[in-house]
Amino acid sequence: MELTKIKEFYYLMKLGREFEIRAKQEYMKGNIAGFLHLDIGQEAGSVGSMLAFDKGDIFTHYREHLLAIARGMSIKEVMAELFGKKTGVSKGKGGSMHLFEPKLNFYGGDAIVGGHLPLAVGCAYARKIKGENAGVFVIFGDGATNSGAFFESINNATTQKLPIIFFLENNQYAIGTHITQTSPFKEQYHKVKSFMPTMQVDGMDVIEVYESVIKAKEYIEQGLGPIFIEADTYRYEGHSVADAGKYRSEEELEIYKSRDPINKIRQKGLEIGITEEWFNETDDKIQKEIEEAVEFALNSPEPDESDLYEDFYNLNGKVI
């Protein structure tokens, strides 16, 4: 793995973590309203997958701040969206759960668990009809694998041989319910292995995630149909900021923190010659960027009334 790529991994993962730590603080101050779902602990999956899947369409769940940033969204616009401001990527209408940017082929933040899976499959079908091999990447959590939409999507993608990567972040908890209480097994690839090829990766290792998505992308671009990746990962925070996470032990949490993805890539960087000075300078740069993003959000205007409401039944005076 080249040195510049290791630096990019570290920068984006560290940026994502510091962004979310600050977002949580601003939520507690009342500057961010609604729901706030944090990706802390899962940064390797977000960064590794987005850097590997550099073209095609992205469909995501609502824990998507770092996915959006790694895809290319400005952290100022993402922070402003969390603040509900007009300068946000969705003009303040989406908030934390709905970061949507067609220019980046990023169709993010579906609030319904598993609700975006059929949309991703439909988009992959459109790609196939057009003869395009860029394909679709869809990311979801383990809770979504128990939904009807999941099984319908897996079945349709297989029968139609669609160019789509199904990427499962298995953090073991659907809100506060452990996966073993809702599924006969902890590893969810068992539900899919009769339909398509599957891969199991360490979701706390950004290099492993990156390389697996590269391979999966090459597979779907050859017209071989869909492929499924399951990443074993863990979120340090609760399901949302409102969730204290009392359903799991401190011992369990510490086990996963010992596999921290940011510490892991930092150590890898030191081993191949990246200096402590570079890491310290990067950390300082990130803190400055976070401060600028918060100031941008605080000083941005509220959305106009016309931005918040659009009558889809009477567009341009024409009743639909």
PDB file of C-alpha atoms in Angstrom:
ATOM      1  CA  MET A   1       0.000   0.000   0.000  1.00  0.00           C
ATOM      2  CA  GLU A   2       1.524   3.300  -1.099  1.00  0.00           C
ATOM      3  CA  LEU A   3       2.382   5.980   1.437  1.00  0.00           C
ATOM      4  CA  THR A   4       0.096   8.640  -0.059  1.00  0.00           C
ATOM      5  CA  LYS A   5      -2.901   6.307   0.246  1.00  0.00           C
ATOM      6  CA  ILE A   6      -2.133   5.615   3.914  1.00  0.00           C
ATOM      7  CA  LYS A   7      -2.035   9.376   4.504  1.00  0.00           C
ATOM      8  CA  GLU A   8      -5.382   9.789   2.754  1.00  0.00           C
ATOM      9  CA  PHE A   9      -6.936   7.019   4.837  1.00  0.00           C
ATOM     10  CA  TYR A  10      -5.712   8.577   8.076  1.00  0.00           C
ATOM     11  CA  TYR A  11      -6.734  12.096   7.173  1.00  0.00           C
ATOM     12  CA  LEU A  12     -10.294  11.182   6.231  1.00  0.00           C
ATOM     13  CA  MET A  13     -10.883   8.816   9.150  1.00  0.00           C
ATOM     14  CA  LYS A  14      -9.498  11.284  11.660  1.00  0.00           C
ATOM     15  CA  LEU A  15     -11.474  14.104  10.042  1.00  0.00           C
ATOM     16  CA  GLY A  16     -14.647  12.029  10.279  1.00  0.00           C
ATOM     17  CA  ARG A  17     -14.123  11.202  13.933  1.00  0.00           C
ATOM     18  CA  GLU A  18     -13.324  14.759  14.973  1.00  0.00           C
ATOM     19  CA  PHE A  19     -16.256  16.017  12.893  1.00  0.00           C
ATOM     20  CA  GLU A  20     -18.633  13.727  14.755  1.00  0.00           C
ATOM     21  CA  ILE A  21     -17.174  14.418  18.191  1.00  0.00           C
ATOM     22  CA  ARG A  22     -17.788  18.099  17.541  1.00  0.00           C
ATOM     23  CA  ALA A  23     -21.243  17.417  16.083  1.00  0.00           C
ATOM     24  CA  LYS A  24     -22.192  15.619  19.293  1.00  0.00           C
ATOM     25  CA  GLN A  25     -21.042  18.641  21.322  1.00  0.00           C
ATOM     26  CA  GLU A  26     -23.065  20.996  19.137  1.00  0.00           C
ATOM     27  CA  TYR A  27     -26.077  18.704  19.487  1.00  0.00           C
ATOM     28  CA  MET A  28     -25.797  18.972  23.269  1.00  0.00           C
ATOM     29  CA  LYS A  29     -25.693  22.769  22.918  1.00  0.00           C
ATOM     30  CA  GLY A  30     -28.927  22.703  20.930  1.00  0.00           C
ATOM     31  CA  ASN A  31     -27.368  23.794  17.646  1.00  0.00           C
ATOM     32  CA  ILE A  32     -28.287  20.485  15.982  1.00  0.00           C
ATOM     33  CA  ALA A  33     -31.824  19.169  16.225  1.00  0.00           C
ATOM     34  CA  GLY A  34     -33.559  15.931  15.318  1.00  0.00           C
ATOM     35  CA  PHE A  35     -31.627  12.672  15.201  1.00  0.00           C
ATOM     36  CA  LEU A  36     -27.834  12.335  15.146  1.00  0.00           C
ATOM     37  CA  HIS A  37     -26.342   8.920  14.374  1.00  0.00           C
ATOM     38  CA  LEU A  38     -22.577   8.744  14.809  1.00  0.00           C
ATOM     39  CA  ASP A  39     -20.101   6.596  12.884  1.00  0.00           C
ATOM     40  CA  ILE A  40     -17.400   6.669  15.573  1.00  0.00           C
ATOM     41  CA  GLY A  41     -15.545   3.347  15.497  1.00  0.00           C
ATOM     42  CA  GLN A  42     -16.759   2.488  11.984  1.00  0.00           C
ATOM     43  CA  GLU A  43     -14.593   4.952  10.054  1.00  0.00           C
ATOM     44  CA  ALA A  44     -12.649   2.251   8.208  1.00  0.00           C
ATOM     45  CA  GLY A  45     -15.766   1.018   6.443  1.00  0.00           C
ATOM     46  CA  SER A  46     -16.861   4.487   5.406  1.00  0.00           C
ATOM     47  CA  VAL A  47     -13.493   5.693   4.137  1.00  0.00           C
ATOM     48  CA  GLY A  48     -12.211   2.448   2.640  1.00  0.00           C
ATOM     49  CA  SER A  49     -15.385   1.810   0.668  1.00  0.00           C
ATOM     50  CA  MET A  50     -15.782   5.352  -0.684  1.00  0.00           C
ATOM     51  CA  LEU A  51     -12.177   5.639  -1.849  1.00  0.00           C
ATOM     52  CA  ALA A  52     -12.374   2.252  -3.530  1.00  0.00           C
ATOM     53  CA  PHE A  53     -15.726   2.817  -5.243  1.00  0.00           C
ATOM     54  CA  ASP A  54     -14.650   5.926  -7.092  1.00  0.00           C
ATOM     55  CA  LYS A  55     -17.344   5.884  -9.768  1.00  0.00           C
ATOM     56  CA  GLY A  56     -20.926   4.735  -9.941  1.00  0.00           C
ATOM     57  CA  ASP A  57     -23.882   5.378  -7.647  1.00  0.00           C
ATOM     58  CA  ILE A  58     -23.874   5.361  -3.853  1.00  0.00           C
ATOM     59  CA  PHE A  59     -26.932   4.531  -1.725  1.00  0.00           C
ATOM     60  CA  THR A  60     -26.529   4.759   2.038  1.00  0.00           C
ATOM     61  CA  HIS A  61     -28.205   4.363   5.385  1.00  0.00           C
ATOM     62  CA  TYR A  62     -28.630   7.340   7.707  1.00  0.00           C
ATOM     63  CA  ARG A  63     -25.248   6.968   9.490  1.00  0.00           C
ATOM     64  CA  GLU A  64     -23.641   8.677   6.539  1.00  0.00           C
ATOM     65  CA  HIS A  65     -21.685  11.803   7.592  1.00  0.00           C
ATOM     66  CA  LEU A  66     -18.252  10.348   6.855  1.00  0.00           C
ATOM     67  CA  LEU A  67     -19.471   8.485   3.783  1.00  0.00           C
ATOM     68  CA  ALA A  68     -20.570  11.849   2.356  1.00  0.00           C
ATOM     69  CA  ILE A  69     -17.309  13.582   3.276  1.00  0.00           C
ATOM     70  CA  ALA A  70     -15.169  10.757   1.892  1.00  0.00           C
ATOM     71  CA  ARG A  71     -17.209  10.861  -1.314  1.00  0.00           C
ATOM     72  CA  GLY A  72     -16.266  14.512  -1.732  1.00  0.00           C
ATOM     73  CA  MET A  73     -18.811  16.672   0.081  1.00  0.00           C
ATOM     74  CA  SER A  74     -17.483  19.781   1.803  1.00  0.00           C
ATOM     75  CA  ILE A  75     -17.372  19.423   5.587  1.00  0.00           C
ATOM     76  CA  LYS A  76     -18.710  22.972   5.793  1.00  0.00           C
ATOM     77  CA  GLU A  77     -21.792  22.030   3.789  1.00  0.00           C
ATOM     78  CA  VAL A  78     -22.270  18.818   5.760  1.00  0.00           C
ATOM     79  CA  MET A  79     -21.968  20.624   9.102  1.00  0.00           C
ATOM     80  CA  ALA A  80     -24.348  23.343   7.895  1.00  0.00           C
ATOM     81  CA  GLU A  81     -26.844  20.644   6.939  1.00  0.00           C
ATOM     82  CA  LEU A  82     -26.666  19.214  10.448  1.00  0.00           C
ATOM     83  CA  PHE A  83     -27.382  22.712  11.731  1.00  0.00           C
ATOM     84  CA  GLY A  84     -30.379  22.917   9.385  1.00  0.00           C
ATOM     85  CA  LYS A  85     -28.963  25.886   7.482  1.00  0.00           C
ATOM     86  CA  LYS A  86     -29.578  27.073   3.923  1.00  0.00           C
ATOM     87  CA  THR A  87     -25.928  26.503   3.006  1.00  0.00           C
ATOM     88  CA  GLY A  88     -26.207  22.812   3.859  1.00  0.00           C
ATOM     89  CA  VAL A  89     -25.836  20.199   1.155  1.00  0.00           C
ATOM     90  CA  SER A  90     -29.601  19.620   1.225  1.00  0.00           C
ATOM     91  CA  LYS A  91     -30.402  23.287   1.950  1.00  0.00           C
ATOM     92  CA  GLY A  92     -31.181  22.465   5.578  1.00  0.00           C
ATOM     93  CA  LYS A  93     -34.130  20.263   4.691  1.00  0.00           C
ATOM     94  CA  GLY A  94     -32.475  16.914   5.307  1.00  0.00           C
ATOM     95  CA  GLY A  95     -30.455  17.327   8.465  1.00  0.00           C
ATOM     96  CA  SER A  96     -28.149  14.594   9.719  1.00  0.00           C
ATOM     97  CA  MET A  97     -30.083  11.728   8.146  1.00  0.00           C
ATOM     98  CA  HIS A  98     -30.415  12.979   4.565  1.00  0.00           C
ATOM     99  CA  LEU A  99     -27.184  14.056   2.859  1.00  0.00           C
ATOM    100  CA  PHE A 100     -28.014  13.963  -0.846  1.00  0.00           C
ATOM    101  CA  GLU A 101     -25.818  15.155  -3.708  1.00  0.00           C
ATOM    102  CA  PRO A 102     -26.645  14.001  -7.272  1.00  0.00           C
ATOM    103  CA  LYS A 103     -23.482  15.686  -8.609  1.00  0.00           C
ATOM    104  CA  LEU A 104     -21.504  13.075  -6.690  1.00  0.00           C
ATOM    105  CA  ASN A 105     -23.954  10.249  -7.489  1.00  0.00           C
ATOM    106  CA  PHE A 106     -24.552  10.135  -3.738  1.00  0.00           C
ATOM    107  CA  TYR A 107     -28.125   9.251  -2.817  1.00  0.00           C
ATOM    108  CA  GLY A 108     -27.708   9.149   0.895  1.00  0.00           C
ATOM    109  CA  GLY A 109     -29.478   8.962   4.158  1.00  0.00           C
ATOM    110  CA  ASP A 110     -32.557   6.799   3.771  1.00  0.00           C
ATOM    111  CA  ALA A 111     -34.300   6.927   7.139  1.00  0.00           C
ATOM    112  CA  ILE A 112     -36.196   3.666   6.650  1.00  0.00           C
ATOM    113  CA  VAL A 113     -34.061   0.672   7.617  1.00  0.00           C
ATOM    114  CA  GLY A 114     -33.442  -1.250   4.407  1.00  0.00           C
ATOM    115  CA  GLY A 115     -35.633   1.170   2.455  1.00  0.00           C
ATOM    116  CA  HIS A 116     -32.823   2.204   0.144  1.00  0.00           C
ATOM    117  CA  LEU A 117     -31.969  -1.341  -0.965  1.00  0.00           C
ATOM    118  CA  PRO A 118     -34.710  -1.618  -3.634  1.00  0.00           C
ATOM    119  CA  LEU A 119     -33.783   1.872  -4.866  1.00  0.00           C
ATOM    120  CA  ALA A 120     -30.179   0.801  -5.302  1.00  0.00           C
ATOM    121  CA  VAL A 121     -31.256  -2.330  -7.150  1.00  0.00           C
ATOM    122  CA  GLY A 122     -33.464  -0.257  -9.449  1.00  0.00           C
ATOM    123  CA  CYS A 123     -30.552   2.048 -10.200  1.00  0.00           C
ATOM    124  CA  ALA A 124     -28.300  -0.936 -10.937  1.00  0.00           C
ATOM    125  CA  TYR A 125     -30.953  -2.221 -13.335  1.00  0.00           C
ATOM    126  CA  ALA A 126     -30.937   1.158 -15.092  1.00  0.00           C
ATOM    127  CA  ARG A 127     -27.144   1.016 -15.355  1.00  0.00           C
ATOM    128  CA  LYS A 128     -27.379  -2.433 -16.941  1.00  0.00           C
ATOM    129  CA  ILE A 129     -30.049  -1.357 -19.448  1.00  0.00           C
ATOM    130  CA  LYS A 130     -27.847   1.579 -20.489  1.00  0.00           C
ATOM    131  CA  GLY A 131     -24.876  -0.714 -20.924  1.00  0.00           C
ATOM    132  CA  GLU A 132     -22.850   1.049 -18.223  1.00  0.00           C
ATOM    133  CA  ASN A 133     -20.530  -0.999 -16.045  1.00  0.00           C
ATOM    134  CA  ALA A 134     -19.846   1.555 -13.288  1.00  0.00           C
ATOM    135  CA  GLY A 135     -22.497  -0.082 -11.151  1.00  0.00           C
ATOM    136  CA  VAL A 136     -23.948   0.678  -7.735  1.00  0.00           C
ATOM    137  CA  PHE A 137     -22.646   0.474  -4.168  1.00  0.00           C
ATOM    138  CA  VAL A 138     -25.208   0.137  -1.368  1.00  0.00           C
ATOM    139  CA  ILE A 139     -24.263   0.132   2.319  1.00  0.00           C
ATOM    140  CA  PHE A 140     -26.524  -0.959   5.176  1.00  0.00           C
ATOM    141  CA  GLY A 141     -26.478  -2.328   8.717  1.00  0.00           C
ATOM    142  CA  ASP A 142     -27.135  -5.793  10.092  1.00  0.00           C
ATOM    143  CA  GLY A 143     -30.657  -4.861  11.171  1.00  0.00           C
ATOM    144  CA  ALA A 144     -31.610  -4.342   7.528  1.00  0.00           C
ATOM    145  CA  THR A 145     -30.843  -7.978   6.704  1.00  0.00           C
ATOM    146  CA  ASN A 146     -34.013  -9.032   8.522  1.00  0.00           C
ATOM    147  CA  SER A 147     -36.270  -6.929   6.312  1.00  0.00           C
ATOM    148  CA  GLY A 148     -38.335  -8.043   3.365  1.00  0.00           C
ATOM    149  CA  ALA A 149     -36.720  -5.339   1.251  1.00  0.00           C
ATOM    150  CA  PHE A 150     -33.342  -7.007   1.798  1.00  0.00           C
ATOM    151  CA  PHE A 151     -34.431 -10.418   0.556  1.00  0.00           C
ATOM    152  CA  GLU A 152     -36.340  -8.969  -2.389  1.00  0.00           C
ATOM    153  CA  SER A 153     -33.300  -6.908  -3.372  1.00  0.00           C
ATOM    154  CA  ILE A 154     -30.902  -9.838  -3.112  1.00  0.00           C
ATOM    155  CA  ASN A 155     -33.241 -12.000  -5.189  1.00  0.00           C
ATOM    156  CA  ASN A 156     -33.839  -9.392  -7.906  1.00  0.00           C
ATOM    157  CA  ALA A 157     -30.177  -8.426  -8.169  1.00  0.00           C
ATOM    158  CA  THR A 158     -29.238 -12.086  -8.632  1.00  0.00           C
ATOM    159  CA  THR A 159     -31.914 -13.073 -11.120  1.00  0.00           C
ATOM    160  CA  GLN A 160     -31.223  -9.954 -13.225  1.00  0.00           C
ATOM    161  CA  LYS A 161     -27.429 -10.271 -12.817  1.00  0.00           C
ATOM    162  CA  LEU A 162     -27.106  -6.625 -11.812  1.00  0.00           C
ATOM    163  CA  PRO A 163     -23.862  -4.654 -11.268  1.00  0.00           C
ATOM    164  CA  ILE A 164     -24.251  -3.936  -7.557  1.00  0.00           C
ATOM    165  CA  ILE A 165     -22.128  -4.328  -4.421  1.00  0.00           C
ATOM    166  CA  PHE A 166     -24.073  -5.045  -1.238  1.00  0.00           C
ATOM    167  CA  PHE A 167     -21.888  -3.826   1.644  1.00  0.00           C
ATOM    168  CA  LEU A 168     -23.029  -4.854   5.122  1.00  0.00           C
ATOM    169  CA  GLU A 169     -21.630  -3.076   8.171  1.00  0.00           C
ATOM    170  CA  ASN A 170     -22.267  -5.677  10.858  1.00  0.00           C
ATOM    171  CA  ASN A 171     -21.842  -3.810  14.137  1.00  0.00           C
ATOM    172  CA  GLN A 172     -23.950  -6.483  15.878  1.00  0.00           C
ATOM    173  CA  TYR A 173     -26.662  -4.136  17.122  1.00  0.00           C
ATOM    174  CA  ALA A 174     -29.862  -3.057  15.425  1.00  0.00           C
ATOM    175  CA  ILE A 175     -30.530  -0.063  17.672  1.00  0.00           C
ATOM    176  CA  GLY A 176     -30.207  -1.876  21.046  1.00  0.00           C
ATOM    177  CA  THR A 177     -30.952  -5.447  19.973  1.00  0.00           C
ATOM    178  CA  HIS A 178     -28.064  -7.851  19.445  1.00  0.00           C
ATOM    179  CA  ILE A 179     -28.087  -9.582  16.077  1.00  0.00           C
ATOM    180  CA  THR A 180     -28.215 -13.050  17.671  1.00  0.00           C
ATOM    181  CA  GLN A 181     -31.645 -12.220  19.098  1.00  0.00           C
ATOM    182  CA  THR A 182     -33.120 -11.555  15.658  1.00  0.00           C
ATOM    183  CA  SER A 183     -31.078 -13.847  13.416  1.00  0.00           C
ATOM    184  CA  PRO A 184     -30.020 -17.507  13.700  1.00  0.00           C
ATOM    185  CA  PHE A 185     -26.368 -16.541  13.248  1.00  0.00           C
ATOM    186  CA  LYS A 186     -24.075 -13.584  13.874  1.00  0.00           C
ATOM    187  CA  GLU A 187     -22.558 -13.593  10.369  1.00  0.00           C
ATOM    188  CA  GLN A 188     -25.220 -12.483   7.919  1.00  0.00           C
ATOM    189  CA  TYR A 189     -23.511 -13.645   4.720  1.00  0.00           C
ATOM    190  CA  HIS A 190     -25.169 -17.023   5.342  1.00  0.00           C
ATOM    191  CA  LYS A 191     -28.422 -15.423   4.166  1.00  0.00           C
ATOM    192  CA  VAL A 192     -26.840 -14.551   0.821  1.00  0.00           C
ATOM    193  CA  LYS A 193     -24.252 -17.202  -0.065  1.00  0.00           C
ATOM    194  CA  SER A 194     -26.721 -19.252  -2.130  1.00  0.00           C
ATOM    195  CA  PHE A 195     -27.453 -16.187  -4.278  1.00  0.00           C
ATOM    196  CA  MET A 196     -24.079 -14.589  -5.008  1.00  0.00           C
ATOM    197  CA  PRO A 197     -20.364 -14.564  -4.087  1.00  0.00           C
ATOM    198  CA  THR A 198     -19.662 -13.249  -0.587  1.00  0.00           C
ATOM    199  CA  MET A 199     -16.632 -11.765   1.150  1.00  0.00           C
ATOM    200  CA  GLN A 200     -15.984 -11.360   4.882  1.00  0.00           C
ATOM    201  CA  VAL A 201     -13.604  -8.587   5.940  1.00  0.00           C
ATOM    202  CA  ASP A 202     -12.302  -6.885   9.055  1.00  0.00           C
ATOM    203  CA  GLY A 203     -14.379  -3.715   9.088  1.00  0.00           C
ATOM    204  CA  MET A 204     -11.940  -2.126  11.550  1.00  0.00           C
ATOM    205  CA  ASP A 205      -9.119  -2.315   8.984  1.00  0.00           C
ATOM    206  CA  VAL A 206      -9.371   0.366   6.285  1.00  0.00           C
ATOM    207  CA  ILE A 207      -6.849  -1.332   3.999  1.00  0.00           C
ATOM    208  CA  GLU A 208      -8.767  -4.602   4.070  1.00  0.00           C
ATOM    209  CA  VAL A 209     -12.038  -2.788   3.353  1.00  0.00           C
ATOM    210  CA  TYR A 210     -10.479  -0.805   0.513  1.00  0.00           C
ATOM    211  CA  GLU A 211      -8.953  -3.859  -1.161  1.00  0.00           C
ATOM    212  CA  SER A 212     -12.166  -5.899  -0.841  1.00  0.00           C
ATOM    213  CA  VAL A 213     -14.261  -3.179  -2.487  1.00  0.00           C
ATOM    214  CA  ILE A 214     -11.679  -2.809  -5.273  1.00  0.00           C
ATOM    215  CA  LYS A 215     -12.020  -6.541  -5.994  1.00  0.00           C
ATOM    216  CA  ALA A 216     -15.808  -6.382  -5.798  1.00  0.00           C
ATOM    217  CA  LYS A 217     -15.892  -3.407  -8.152  1.00  0.00           C
ATOM    218  CA  GLU A 218     -13.795  -5.279 -10.703  1.00  0.00           C
ATOM    219  CA  TYR A 219     -16.191  -8.221 -10.400  1.00  0.00           C
ATOM    220  CA  ILE A 220     -19.386  -6.285 -11.108  1.00  0.00           C
ATOM    221  CA  GLU A 221     -17.743  -4.292 -13.909  1.00  0.00           C
ATOM    222  CA  GLN A 222     -17.119  -7.565 -15.754  1.00  0.00           C
ATOM    223  CA  GLY A 223     -20.882  -8.126 -15.919  1.00  0.00           C
ATOM    224  CA  LEU A 224     -20.769 -11.086 -13.539  1.00  0.00           C
ATOM    225  CA  GLY A 225     -23.666  -9.891 -11.407  1.00  0.00           C
ATOM    226  CA  PRO A 226     -23.904  -8.770  -7.768  1.00  0.00           C
ATOM    227  CA  ILE A 227     -21.517  -9.454  -4.903  1.00  0.00           C
ATOM    228  CA  PHE A 228     -21.889  -9.216  -1.118  1.00  0.00           C
ATOM    229  CA  ILE A 229     -19.319  -7.929   1.400  1.00  0.00           C
ATOM    230  CA  GLU A 230     -19.790  -8.296   5.150  1.00  0.00           C
ATOM    231  CA  ALA A 231     -17.586  -6.062   7.310  1.00  0.00           C
ATOM    232  CA  ASP A 232     -17.232  -6.943  10.991  1.00  0.00           C
ATOM    233  CA  THR A 233     -17.220  -3.581  12.764  1.00  0.00           C
ATOM    234  CA  TYR A 234     -18.434  -1.796  15.896  1.00  0.00           C
ATOM    235  CA  ARG A 235     -19.843   1.591  16.827  1.00  0.00           C
ATOM    236  CA  TYR A 236     -18.537   3.099  20.043  1.00  0.00           C
ATOM    237  CA  GLU A 237     -21.542   5.361  20.520  1.00  0.00           C
ATOM    238  CA  GLY A 238     -25.162   4.349  20.936  1.00  0.00           C
ATOM    239  CA  HIS A 239     -27.540   3.971  18.029  1.00  0.00           C
ATOM    240  CA  SER A 240     -28.061   7.729  18.182  1.00  0.00           C
ATOM    241  CA  VAL A 241     -26.963  10.453  20.566  1.00  0.00           C
ATOM    242  CA  ALA A 242     -30.170   9.810  22.520  1.00  0.00           C
ATOM    243  CA  ASP A 243     -29.085   6.198  23.161  1.00  0.00           C
ATOM    244  CA  ALA A 244     -26.886   5.613  26.220  1.00  0.00           C
ATOM    245  CA  GLY A 245     -25.971   2.117  25.022  1.00  0.00           C
ATOM    246  CA  LYS A 246     -26.636   0.407  28.371  1.00  0.00           C
ATOM    247  CA  TYR A 247     -27.423  -2.876  26.623  1.00  0.00           C
ATOM    248  CA  ARG A 248     -23.723  -3.725  26.215  1.00  0.00           C
ATOM    249  CA  SER A 249     -20.872  -4.056  28.679  1.00  0.00           C
ATOM    250  CA  GLU A 250     -17.834  -1.836  29.102  1.00  0.00           C
ATOM    251  CA  GLU A 251     -15.692  -4.934  28.597  1.00  0.00           C
ATOM    252  CA  GLU A 252     -17.215  -5.558  25.177  1.00  0.00           C
ATOM    253  CA  LEU A 253     -16.679  -1.942  24.183  1.00  0.00           C
ATOM    254  CA  GLU A 254     -13.024  -2.007  25.261  1.00  0.00           C
ATOM    255  CA  ILE A 255     -12.340  -5.152  23.230  1.00  0.00           C
ATOM    256  CA  TYR A 256     -13.369  -3.346  20.044  1.00  0.00           C
ATOM    257  CA  LYS A 257     -11.621  -0.118  20.998  1.00  0.00           C
ATOM    258  CA  SER A 258      -8.397  -2.139  21.171  1.00  0.00           C
ATOM    259  CA  ARG A 259      -8.916  -2.679  17.397  1.00  0.00           C
ATOM    260  CA  ASP A 260      -9.481   1.020  16.755  1.00  0.00           C
ATOM    261  CA  PRO A 261      -9.214   1.668  12.996  1.00  0.00           C
ATOM    262  CA  ILE A 262      -7.541   5.068  13.317  1.00  0.00           C
ATOM    263  CA  ASN A 263      -4.886   3.833  15.720  1.00  0.00           C
ATOM    264  CA  LYS A 264      -4.299   0.883  13.395  1.00  0.00           C
ATOM    265  CA  ILE A 265      -3.683   2.973  10.284  1.00  0.00           C
ATOM    266  CA  ARG A 266      -1.529   5.429  12.249  1.00  0.00           C
ATOM    267  CA  GLN A 267       0.685   2.569  13.405  1.00  0.00           C
ATOM    268  CA  LYS A 268       0.867   1.274   9.842  1.00  0.00           C
ATOM    269  CA  GLY A 269       1.941   4.715   8.678  1.00  0.00           C
ATOM    270  CA  LEU A 270       4.696   4.950  11.271  1.00  0.00           C
ATOM    271  CA  GLU A 271       5.987   1.537  10.215  1.00  0.00           C
ATOM    272  CA  ILE A 272       6.374   2.596   6.573  1.00  0.00           C
ATOM    273  CA  GLY A 273       8.046   5.930   7.277  1.00  0.00           C
ATOM    274  CA  ILE A 274       5.364   8.550   7.937  1.00  0.00           C
ATOM    275  CA  THR A 275       6.629  10.781  10.727  1.00  0.00           C
ATOM    276  CA  GLU A 276       5.007  11.710  14.017  1.00  0.00           C
ATOM    277  CA  GLU A 277       5.387  15.310  12.885  1.00  0.00           C
ATOM    278  CA  TRP A 278       3.150  14.655   9.858  1.00  0.00           C
ATOM    279  CA  PHE A 279       0.463  13.081  12.023  1.00  0.00           C
ATOM    280  CA  ASN A 280       0.591  15.968  14.503  1.00  0.00           C
ATOM    281  CA  GLU A 281       0.404  18.550  11.718  1.00  0.00           C
ATOM    282  CA  THR A 282      -2.515  16.691  10.149  1.00  0.00           C
ATOM    283  CA  ASP A 283      -4.358  16.584  13.478  1.00  0.00           C
ATOM    284  CA  ASP A 284      -3.871  20.345  13.851  1.00  0.00           C
ATOM    285  CA  LYS A 285      -5.085  20.924  10.296  1.00  0.00           C
ATOM    286  CA  ILE A 286      -8.201  18.856  10.973  1.00  0.00           C
ATOM    287  CA  GLN A 287      -9.026  20.792  14.133  1.00  0.00           C
ATOM    288  CA  LYS A 288      -8.785  24.029  12.178  1.00  0.00           C
ATOM    289  CA  GLU A 289     -11.083  22.675   9.473  1.00  0.00           C
ATOM    290  CA  ILE A 290     -13.628  21.569  12.077  1.00  0.00           C
ATOM    291  CA  GLU A 291     -13.627  25.016  13.711  1.00  0.00           C
ATOM    292  CA  GLU A 292     -14.115  26.665  10.327  1.00  0.00           C
ATOM    293  CA  ALA A 293     -16.996  24.304   9.532  1.00  0.00           C
ATOM    294  CA  VAL A 294     -18.761  25.102  12.806  1.00  0.00           C
ATOM    295  CA  GLU A 295     -18.304  28.841  12.303  1.00  0.00           C
ATOM    296  CA  PHE A 296     -19.635  28.513   8.765  1.00  0.00           C
ATOM    297  CA  ALA A 297     -22.700  26.659  10.037  1.00  0.00           C
ATOM    298  CA  LEU A 298     -23.338  29.073  12.903  1.00  0.00           C
ATOM    299  CA  ASN A 299     -23.095  32.122  10.630  1.00  0.00           C
ATOM    300  CA  SER A 300     -25.137  30.666   7.770  1.00  0.00           C
ATOM    301  CA  PRO A 301     -28.732  31.814   7.205  1.00  0.00           C
ATOM    302  CA  GLU A 302     -31.813  29.778   7.993  1.00  0.00           C
ATOM    303  CA  PRO A 303     -33.582  28.292   4.950  1.00  0.00           C
ATOM    304  CA  ASP A 304     -36.168  30.430   3.223  1.00  0.00           C
ATOM    305  CA  GLU A 305     -39.743  29.280   3.505  1.00  0.00           C
ATOM    306  CA  SER A 306     -39.649  28.499  -0.213  1.00  0.00           C
ATOM    307  CA  ASP A 307     -36.676  26.180   0.421  1.00  0.00           C
ATOM    308  CA  LEU A 308     -38.546  24.239   3.089  1.00  0.00           C
ATOM    309  CA  TYR A 309     -41.756  23.577   1.209  1.00  0.00           C
ATOM    310  CA  GLU A 310     -42.524  22.777  -2.386  1.00  0.00           C
ATOM    311  CA  ASP A 311     -46.012  21.871  -3.576  1.00  0.00           C
ATOM    312  CA  PHE A 312     -45.414  18.835  -5.743  1.00  0.00           C
ATOM    313  CA  TYR A 313     -49.110  18.722  -6.610  1.00  0.00           C
ATOM    314  CA  ASN A 314     -49.093  22.192  -8.121  1.00  0.00           C
ATOM    315  CA  LEU A 315     -45.734  22.724  -9.788  1.00  0.00           C
ATOM    316  CA  ASN A 316     -45.562  25.927 -11.842  1.00  0.00           C
ATOM    317  CA  GLY A 317     -49.282  26.299 -11.506  1.00  0.00           C
ATOM    318  CA  LYS A 318     -49.957  22.931 -13.100  1.00  0.00           C
ATOM    319  CA  VAL A 319     -51.902  20.494 -10.961  1.00  0.00           C
ATOM    320  CA  ILE A 320     -50.426  17.004 -11.153  1.00  0.00           C
TER     321      ILE A 320
END
